[in-house]
Short mmCIF file of C-alpha atoms in Angstrom, two decimals:
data_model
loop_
_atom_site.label_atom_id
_atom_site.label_comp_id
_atom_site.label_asym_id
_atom_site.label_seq_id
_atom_site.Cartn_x
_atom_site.Cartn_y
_atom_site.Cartn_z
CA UNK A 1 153.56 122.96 114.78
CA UNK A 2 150.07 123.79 115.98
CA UNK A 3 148.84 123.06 118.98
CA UNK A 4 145.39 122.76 118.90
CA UNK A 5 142.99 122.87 121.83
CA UNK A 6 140.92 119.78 123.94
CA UNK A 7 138.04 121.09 122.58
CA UNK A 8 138.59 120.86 119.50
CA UNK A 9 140.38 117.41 119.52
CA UNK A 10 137.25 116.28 121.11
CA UNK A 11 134.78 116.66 117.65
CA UNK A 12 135.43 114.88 114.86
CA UNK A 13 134.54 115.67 110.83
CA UNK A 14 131.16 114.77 109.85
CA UNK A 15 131.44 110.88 109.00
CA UNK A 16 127.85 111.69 106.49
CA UNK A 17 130.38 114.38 105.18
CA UNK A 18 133.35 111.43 104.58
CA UNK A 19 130.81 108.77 103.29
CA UNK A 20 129.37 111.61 100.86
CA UNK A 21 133.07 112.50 99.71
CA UNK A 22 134.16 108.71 99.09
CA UNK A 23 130.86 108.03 96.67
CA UNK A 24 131.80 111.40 94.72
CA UNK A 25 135.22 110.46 94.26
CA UNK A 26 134.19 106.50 93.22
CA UNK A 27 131.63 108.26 90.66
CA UNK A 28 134.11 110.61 89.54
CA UNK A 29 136.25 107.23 88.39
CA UNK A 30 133.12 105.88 86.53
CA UNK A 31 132.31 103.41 89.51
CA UNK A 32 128.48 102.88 89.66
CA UNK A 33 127.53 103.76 93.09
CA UNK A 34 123.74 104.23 94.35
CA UNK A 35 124.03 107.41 96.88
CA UNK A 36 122.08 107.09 100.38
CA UNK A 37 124.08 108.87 102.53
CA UNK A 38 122.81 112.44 102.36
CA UNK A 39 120.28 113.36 105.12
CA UNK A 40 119.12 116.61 101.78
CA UNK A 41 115.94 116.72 100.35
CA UNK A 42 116.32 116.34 96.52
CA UNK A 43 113.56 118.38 95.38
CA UNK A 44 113.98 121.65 94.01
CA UNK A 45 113.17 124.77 96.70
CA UNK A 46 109.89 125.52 95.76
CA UNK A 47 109.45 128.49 93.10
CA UNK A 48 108.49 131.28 95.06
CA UNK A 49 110.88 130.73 97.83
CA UNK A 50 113.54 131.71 94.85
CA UNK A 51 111.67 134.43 93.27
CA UNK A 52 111.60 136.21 96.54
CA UNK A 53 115.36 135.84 97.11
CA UNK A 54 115.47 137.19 93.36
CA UNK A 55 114.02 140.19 94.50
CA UNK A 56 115.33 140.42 97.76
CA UNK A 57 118.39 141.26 95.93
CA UNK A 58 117.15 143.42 93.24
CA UNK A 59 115.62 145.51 95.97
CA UNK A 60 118.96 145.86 97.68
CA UNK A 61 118.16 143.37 100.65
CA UNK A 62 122.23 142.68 100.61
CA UNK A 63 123.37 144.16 103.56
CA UNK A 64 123.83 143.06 107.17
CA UNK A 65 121.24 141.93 109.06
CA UNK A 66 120.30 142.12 113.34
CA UNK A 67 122.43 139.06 114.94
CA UNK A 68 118.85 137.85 116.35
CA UNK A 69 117.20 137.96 112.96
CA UNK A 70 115.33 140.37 110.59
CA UNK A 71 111.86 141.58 112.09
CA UNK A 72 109.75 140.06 108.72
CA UNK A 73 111.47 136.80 109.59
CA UNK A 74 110.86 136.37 113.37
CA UNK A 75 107.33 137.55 112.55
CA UNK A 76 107.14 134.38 110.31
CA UNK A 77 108.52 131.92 112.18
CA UNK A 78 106.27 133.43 115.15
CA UNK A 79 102.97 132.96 112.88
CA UNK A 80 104.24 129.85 112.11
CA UNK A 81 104.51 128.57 115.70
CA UNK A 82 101.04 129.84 116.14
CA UNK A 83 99.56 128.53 112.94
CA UNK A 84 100.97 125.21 112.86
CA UNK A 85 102.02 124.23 116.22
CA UNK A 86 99.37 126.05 118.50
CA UNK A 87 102.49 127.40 120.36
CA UNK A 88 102.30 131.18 121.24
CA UNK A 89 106.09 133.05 121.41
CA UNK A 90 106.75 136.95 121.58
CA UNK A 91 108.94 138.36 119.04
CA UNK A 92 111.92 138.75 121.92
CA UNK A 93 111.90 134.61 122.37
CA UNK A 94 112.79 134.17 118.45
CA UNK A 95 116.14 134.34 117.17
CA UNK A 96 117.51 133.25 113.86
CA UNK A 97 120.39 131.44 113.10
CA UNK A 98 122.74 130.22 110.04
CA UNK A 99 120.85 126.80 110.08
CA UNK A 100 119.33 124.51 112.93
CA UNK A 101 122.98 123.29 113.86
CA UNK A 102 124.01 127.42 114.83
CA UNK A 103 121.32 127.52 117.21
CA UNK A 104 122.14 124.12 119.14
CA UNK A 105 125.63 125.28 119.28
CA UNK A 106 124.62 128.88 120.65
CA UNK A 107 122.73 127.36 123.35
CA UNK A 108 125.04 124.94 124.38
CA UNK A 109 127.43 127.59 124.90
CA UNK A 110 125.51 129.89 126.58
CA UNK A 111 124.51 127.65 129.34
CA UNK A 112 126.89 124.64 129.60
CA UNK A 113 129.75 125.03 132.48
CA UNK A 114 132.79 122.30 132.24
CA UNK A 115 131.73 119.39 133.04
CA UNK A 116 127.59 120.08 133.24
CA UNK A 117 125.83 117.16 131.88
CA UNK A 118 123.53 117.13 128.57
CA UNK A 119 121.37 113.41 128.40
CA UNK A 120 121.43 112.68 124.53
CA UNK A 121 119.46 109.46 123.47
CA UNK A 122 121.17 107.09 120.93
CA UNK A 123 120.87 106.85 118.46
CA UNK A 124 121.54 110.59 117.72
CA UNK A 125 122.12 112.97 115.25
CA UNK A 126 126.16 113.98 115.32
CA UNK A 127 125.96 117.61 116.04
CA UNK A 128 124.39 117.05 119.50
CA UNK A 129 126.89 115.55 121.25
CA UNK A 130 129.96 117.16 119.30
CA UNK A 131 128.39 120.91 120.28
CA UNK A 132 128.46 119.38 124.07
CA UNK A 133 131.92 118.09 124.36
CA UNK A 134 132.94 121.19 122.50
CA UNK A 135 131.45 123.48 125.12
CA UNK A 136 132.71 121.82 127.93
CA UNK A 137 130.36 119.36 128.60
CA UNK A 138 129.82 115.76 129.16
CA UNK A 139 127.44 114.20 126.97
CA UNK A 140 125.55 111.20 128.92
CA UNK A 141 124.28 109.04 125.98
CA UNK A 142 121.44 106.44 126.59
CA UNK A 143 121.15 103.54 123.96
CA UNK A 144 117.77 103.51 122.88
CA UNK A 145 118.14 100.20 120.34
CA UNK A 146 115.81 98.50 117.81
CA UNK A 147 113.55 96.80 120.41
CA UNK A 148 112.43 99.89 122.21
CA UNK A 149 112.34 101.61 118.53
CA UNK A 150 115.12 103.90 118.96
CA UNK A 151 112.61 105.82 121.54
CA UNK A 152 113.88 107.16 125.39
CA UNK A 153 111.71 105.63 127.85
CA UNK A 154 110.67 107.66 130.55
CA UNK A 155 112.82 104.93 133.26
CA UNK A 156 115.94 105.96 131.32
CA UNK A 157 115.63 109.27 131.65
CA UNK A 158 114.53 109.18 135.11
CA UNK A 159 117.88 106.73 135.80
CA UNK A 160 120.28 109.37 134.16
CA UNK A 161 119.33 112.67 135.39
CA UNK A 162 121.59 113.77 138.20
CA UNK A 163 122.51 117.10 139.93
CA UNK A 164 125.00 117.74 137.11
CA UNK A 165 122.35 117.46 134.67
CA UNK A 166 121.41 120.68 132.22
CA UNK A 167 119.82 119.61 129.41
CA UNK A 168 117.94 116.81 127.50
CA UNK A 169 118.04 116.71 123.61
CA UNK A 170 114.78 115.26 122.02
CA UNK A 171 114.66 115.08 118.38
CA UNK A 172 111.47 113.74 117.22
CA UNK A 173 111.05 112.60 114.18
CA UNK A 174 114.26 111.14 114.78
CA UNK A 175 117.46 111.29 112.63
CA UNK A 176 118.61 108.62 111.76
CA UNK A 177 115.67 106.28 112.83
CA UNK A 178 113.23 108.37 111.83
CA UNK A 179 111.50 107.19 115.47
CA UNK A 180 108.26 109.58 116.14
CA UNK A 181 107.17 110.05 119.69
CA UNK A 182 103.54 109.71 120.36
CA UNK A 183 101.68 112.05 122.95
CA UNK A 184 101.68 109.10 125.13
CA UNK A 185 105.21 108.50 125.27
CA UNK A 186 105.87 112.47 125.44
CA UNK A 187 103.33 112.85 128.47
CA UNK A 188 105.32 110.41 130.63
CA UNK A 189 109.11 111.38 129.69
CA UNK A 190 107.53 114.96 130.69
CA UNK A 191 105.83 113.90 133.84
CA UNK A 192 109.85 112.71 135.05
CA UNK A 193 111.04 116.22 134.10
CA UNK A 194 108.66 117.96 136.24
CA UNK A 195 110.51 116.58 139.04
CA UNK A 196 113.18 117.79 137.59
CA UNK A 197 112.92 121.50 137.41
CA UNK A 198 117.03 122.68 136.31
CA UNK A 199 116.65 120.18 133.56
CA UNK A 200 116.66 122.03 130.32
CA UNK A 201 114.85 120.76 127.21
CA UNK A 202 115.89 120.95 123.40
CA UNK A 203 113.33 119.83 121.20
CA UNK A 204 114.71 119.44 117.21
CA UNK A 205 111.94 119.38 115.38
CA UNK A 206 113.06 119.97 111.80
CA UNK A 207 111.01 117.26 110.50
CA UNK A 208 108.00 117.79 111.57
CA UNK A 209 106.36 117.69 108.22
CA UNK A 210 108.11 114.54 107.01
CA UNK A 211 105.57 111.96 108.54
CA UNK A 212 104.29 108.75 107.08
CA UNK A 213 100.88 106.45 107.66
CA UNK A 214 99.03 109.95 108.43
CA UNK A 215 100.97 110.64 111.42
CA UNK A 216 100.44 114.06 113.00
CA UNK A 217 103.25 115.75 114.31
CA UNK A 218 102.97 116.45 118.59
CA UNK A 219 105.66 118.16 120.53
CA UNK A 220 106.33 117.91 123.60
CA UNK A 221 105.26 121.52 124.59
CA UNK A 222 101.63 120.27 123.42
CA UNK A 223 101.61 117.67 125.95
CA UNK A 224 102.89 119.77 128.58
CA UNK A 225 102.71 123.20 128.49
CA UNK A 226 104.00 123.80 131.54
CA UNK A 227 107.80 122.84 130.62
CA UNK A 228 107.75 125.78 128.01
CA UNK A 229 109.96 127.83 130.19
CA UNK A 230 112.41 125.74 130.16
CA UNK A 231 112.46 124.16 126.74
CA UNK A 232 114.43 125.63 123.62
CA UNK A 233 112.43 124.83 120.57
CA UNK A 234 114.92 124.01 117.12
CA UNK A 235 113.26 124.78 113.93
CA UNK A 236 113.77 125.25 110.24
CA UNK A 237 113.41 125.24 106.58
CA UNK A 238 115.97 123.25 104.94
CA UNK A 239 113.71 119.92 105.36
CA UNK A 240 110.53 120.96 104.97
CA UNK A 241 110.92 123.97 102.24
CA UNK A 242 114.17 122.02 100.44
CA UNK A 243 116.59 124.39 101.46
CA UNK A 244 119.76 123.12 103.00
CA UNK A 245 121.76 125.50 101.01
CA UNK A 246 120.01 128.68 102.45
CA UNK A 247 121.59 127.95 105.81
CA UNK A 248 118.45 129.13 107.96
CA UNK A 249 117.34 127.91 111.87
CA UNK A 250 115.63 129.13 114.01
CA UNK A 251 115.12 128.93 118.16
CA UNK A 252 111.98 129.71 120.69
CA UNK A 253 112.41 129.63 123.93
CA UNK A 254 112.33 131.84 127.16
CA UNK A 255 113.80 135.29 126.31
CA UNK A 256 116.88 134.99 128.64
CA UNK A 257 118.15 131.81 126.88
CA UNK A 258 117.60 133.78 123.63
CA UNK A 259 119.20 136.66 124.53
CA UNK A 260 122.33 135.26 125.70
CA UNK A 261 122.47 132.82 122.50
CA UNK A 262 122.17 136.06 120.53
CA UNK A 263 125.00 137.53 122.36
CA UNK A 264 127.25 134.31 121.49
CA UNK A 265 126.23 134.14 117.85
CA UNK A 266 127.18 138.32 117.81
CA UNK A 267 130.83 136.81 118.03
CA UNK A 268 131.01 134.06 116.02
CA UNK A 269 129.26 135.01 112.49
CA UNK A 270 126.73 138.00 113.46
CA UNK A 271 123.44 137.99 111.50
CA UNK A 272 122.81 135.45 108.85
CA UNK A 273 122.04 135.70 105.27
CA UNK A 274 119.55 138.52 104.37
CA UNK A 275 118.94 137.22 100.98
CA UNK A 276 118.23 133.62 102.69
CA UNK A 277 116.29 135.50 105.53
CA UNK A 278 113.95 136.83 102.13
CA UNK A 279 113.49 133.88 100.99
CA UNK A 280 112.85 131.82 104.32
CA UNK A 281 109.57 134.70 104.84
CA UNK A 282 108.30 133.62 101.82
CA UNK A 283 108.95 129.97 102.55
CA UNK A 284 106.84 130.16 106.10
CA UNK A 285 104.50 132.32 104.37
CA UNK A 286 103.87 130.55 101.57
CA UNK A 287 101.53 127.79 102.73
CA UNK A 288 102.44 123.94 102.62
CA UNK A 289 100.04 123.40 99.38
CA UNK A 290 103.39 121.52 97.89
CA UNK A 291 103.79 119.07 101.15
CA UNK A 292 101.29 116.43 100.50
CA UNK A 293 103.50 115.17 96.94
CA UNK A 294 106.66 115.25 98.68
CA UNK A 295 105.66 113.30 101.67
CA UNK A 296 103.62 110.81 99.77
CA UNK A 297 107.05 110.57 97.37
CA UNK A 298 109.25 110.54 100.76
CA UNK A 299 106.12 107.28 101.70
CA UNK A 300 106.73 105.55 98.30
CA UNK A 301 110.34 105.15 98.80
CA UNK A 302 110.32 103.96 102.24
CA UNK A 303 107.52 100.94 101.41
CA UNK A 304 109.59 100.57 98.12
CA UNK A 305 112.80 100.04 100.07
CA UNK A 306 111.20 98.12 102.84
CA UNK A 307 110.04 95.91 100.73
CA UNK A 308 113.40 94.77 99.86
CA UNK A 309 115.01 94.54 102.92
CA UNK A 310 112.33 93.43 105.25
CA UNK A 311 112.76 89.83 104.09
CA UNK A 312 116.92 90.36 104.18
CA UNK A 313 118.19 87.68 106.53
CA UNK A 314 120.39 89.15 109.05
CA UNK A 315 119.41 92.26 108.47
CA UNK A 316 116.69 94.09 111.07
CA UNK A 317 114.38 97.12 109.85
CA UNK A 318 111.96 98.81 111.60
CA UNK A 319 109.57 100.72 109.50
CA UNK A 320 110.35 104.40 110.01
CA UNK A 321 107.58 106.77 111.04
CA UNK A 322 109.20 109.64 110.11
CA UNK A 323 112.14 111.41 108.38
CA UNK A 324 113.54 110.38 105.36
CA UNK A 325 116.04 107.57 106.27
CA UNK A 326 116.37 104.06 106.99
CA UNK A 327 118.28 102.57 109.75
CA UNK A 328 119.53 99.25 109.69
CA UNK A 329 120.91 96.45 112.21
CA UNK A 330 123.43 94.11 110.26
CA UNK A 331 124.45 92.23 113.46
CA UNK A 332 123.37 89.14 112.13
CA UNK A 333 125.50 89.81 109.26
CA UNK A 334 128.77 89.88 110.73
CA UNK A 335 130.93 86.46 110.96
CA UNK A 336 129.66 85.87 107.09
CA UNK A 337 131.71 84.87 104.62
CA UNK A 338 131.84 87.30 101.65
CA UNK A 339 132.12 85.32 98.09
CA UNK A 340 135.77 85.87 98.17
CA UNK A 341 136.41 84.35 101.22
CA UNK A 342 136.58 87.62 103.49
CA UNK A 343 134.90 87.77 106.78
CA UNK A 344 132.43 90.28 107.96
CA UNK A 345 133.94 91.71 111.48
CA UNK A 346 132.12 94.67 111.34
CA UNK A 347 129.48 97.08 110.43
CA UNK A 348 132.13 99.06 108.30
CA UNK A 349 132.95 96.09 107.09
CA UNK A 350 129.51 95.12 105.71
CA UNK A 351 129.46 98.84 104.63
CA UNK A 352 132.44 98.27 102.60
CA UNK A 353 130.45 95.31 101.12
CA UNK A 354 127.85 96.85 100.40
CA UNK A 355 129.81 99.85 98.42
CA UNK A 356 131.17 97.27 96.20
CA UNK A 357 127.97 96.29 95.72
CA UNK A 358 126.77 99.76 94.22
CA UNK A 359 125.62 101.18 97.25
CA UNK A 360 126.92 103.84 100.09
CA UNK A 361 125.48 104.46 102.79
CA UNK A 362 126.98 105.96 106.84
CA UNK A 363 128.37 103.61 109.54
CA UNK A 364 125.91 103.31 112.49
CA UNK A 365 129.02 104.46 114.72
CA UNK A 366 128.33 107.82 113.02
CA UNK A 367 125.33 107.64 115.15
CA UNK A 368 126.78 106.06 118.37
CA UNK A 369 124.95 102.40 117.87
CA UNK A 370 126.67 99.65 116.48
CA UNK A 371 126.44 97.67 114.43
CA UNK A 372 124.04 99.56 112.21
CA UNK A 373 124.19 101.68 109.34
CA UNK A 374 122.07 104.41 108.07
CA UNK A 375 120.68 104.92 104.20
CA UNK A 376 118.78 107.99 103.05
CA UNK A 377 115.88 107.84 100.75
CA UNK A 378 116.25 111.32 99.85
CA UNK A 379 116.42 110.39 96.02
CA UNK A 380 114.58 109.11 93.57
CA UNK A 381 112.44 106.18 94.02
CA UNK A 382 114.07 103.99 91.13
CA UNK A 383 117.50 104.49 92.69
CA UNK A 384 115.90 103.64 96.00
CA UNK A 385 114.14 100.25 94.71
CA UNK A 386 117.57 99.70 92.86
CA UNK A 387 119.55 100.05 96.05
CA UNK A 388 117.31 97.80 97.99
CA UNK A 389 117.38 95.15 95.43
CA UNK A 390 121.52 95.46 95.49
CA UNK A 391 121.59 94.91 99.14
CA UNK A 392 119.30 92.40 99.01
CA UNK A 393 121.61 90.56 96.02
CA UNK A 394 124.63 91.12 98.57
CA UNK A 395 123.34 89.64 101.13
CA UNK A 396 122.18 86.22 99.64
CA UNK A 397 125.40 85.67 97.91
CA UNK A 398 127.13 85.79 101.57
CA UNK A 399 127.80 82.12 103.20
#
């Protein structure tokens, strides 16, 4: 028998993974289910993104790459910084990693002793707490609910931090609740980490361009530029560019954090992809003349969705900001009667409802708030408006 270790008894499988799997395998019996559970953009990766990994390869580009990145790529990503987020990094405080979730993971366990505290608000994107608990950590996990709009308040924060405290994760827009902090709210959670100064800050900002209503994105390091040395920027193009398959992050941050992330990714997978790394230069190179469509499509299925399950009763939405999902409170579903007599108990329980209904979507527990669930509009608007309507049909026929 194996024995396997604490740490690794401590993560779990993706639960957007196991929701994913069960639709295939329902659809695969001829079952007509409406997928919302995958957090993947479902346009194609723009043109010349794929002609340069086309000839990336033709010129030979196949071989190993440096563990902290190719030099065309970290020149990118730096221009990029500049260009688009008025944020000025030397080449030696950019790495590159095989995606966004790499480059958490690397700097979790380059800094994180057992038992070191990492403040996560909730709800939260998996990966963040999983990579803390699998480093050793503890991850100290704040309910930010509905009626503060999924958002950490600056008392919170202040409330949590203690002498154990290393890090706090900030991903804005937010997955799942596709939350976006305003420079308001960012001035005064940064005004408590001032007095603060051993408290880390990651900032995932991989959906930065996904913003609805004419939202600009602001980061933290905007509002206070005087945190940069202590804040680990996490960046990439599988939302923006459509390319989740590529498998390409990347990090900024002070060039001591970098350097020892690069020395922990040298021993776990070594450079990424140099075909990838090809195509991600053209991809930050490239311009964002193909954004506008795709967030105005990404803004026509929220409303179109919202529409639907706004007027739900015992359902609560709040209109998402940013992102491309749509998360949900059923509580004032559960203790209803389902047509054939069943009880709701829980939210897996409405979810299970709402799959035989023609729609799947992930469990809010997935996202450590219950009881929620999460549904991605990451497909096409019809399916979207059809999915809404479905719900919307399941709910009235409960008692």
């Amino acid at each position: 028998m194996v024995t396997l270790s604490k740490r690794v008894q401590s993560v779990s499988l993706s639960a957007n993974a196991a929701a994913r799997q069960l639709t295939r395998q329902l659809k695969e019996q001829g079952v007509d289910i409406l997928d919302l559970t995958t957090g993947e953009p479902d346009f194609d990766t723009p043109q010349h993104i794929r002609d340069a990994a086309v000839e990336a390869m033709n010129n030979g580009e196949t071989r190993y790459t440096p563990t902290n990145g190719t030099t065309p790529l970290r020149k990118a990503v730096q221009a990029k910084l500049a260009r688009e987020n008025q944020l000025d990094y030397a080449l030696g405080q950019l790495c590159i990693a095989n995606g966004a979730k790499q480059i958490i993971f690397n700097a979790f366990a380059a800094t994180l002793n057992d038992g070191d505290e990492v403040i996560v608000p909730v709800p939260y994107w998996p990966t963040f707490p999983d990579s803390v608990r699998f480093n050793g950590g503890n991850a100290v996990l704040l309910e930010c609910p509905l009626e503060q709009e999924y958002k950490l308040q600056s008392q919170q924060l202040a409330r949590a931090i203690t002498d154990k405290t290393r890090w706090l994760v900030l991903n804005n827009p937010g997955n799942p609740s596709g939350a976006v902090y305003n420079a308001a709210e960012l001035t005064a959670l940064a005004a408590v980490l001032r007095d603060h100064p051993n408290v880390w800050i990651m900032l995932d900002e991989l959906y930065e361009h996904i913003l609805f209503d004419g939202r600009e994105h602001v980061s933290l390091l905007q509002v206070a530029p005087d945190l940069a040395e202590r804040v680990l920027l996490v960046g990439g193009v599988s939302k923006t560019y459509a390319m989740t398959g590529w498998r390409i992050g990347f990090g900024a941050g002070p060039q001591a954090l970098i350097d020892a992330m690069v020395v922990v990714q040298s021993q776990n997978s070594s450079g990424a992809s140099a075909i990838s790394q090809a195509a991600a230069v053209a991809a930050l190179n490239g311009g964002l003349d193909f954004l506008p469509s795709q967030r105005a499509a990404y803004q026509d299925r929220r409303d179109a969705i919202m529409a639907q399950l706004s007027p739900v009763g015992g359902i609560e939405v709040l209109n998402p900001e940013g992102a491309f999902f749509i998360f949900c409170r059923c509580a004032g579903l559960l203790g209803k009667t389902r047509p054939n007599g069943e009880r709701l108990e829980s939210e897996q329980d409405v979810l299970n409802y709402l799959l035989e209904s023609g729609v799947s979507g992930v469990a809010g527990s997935a996202y450590g708030l219950s009881p929620y669930f999460r549904l991605s509009i990451a497909t096409d608007i019809e399916s979207v408006r059809e999915a809404g309507k479905r719900i919307a049909t399941a709910c009235a026929a409960l008692k």
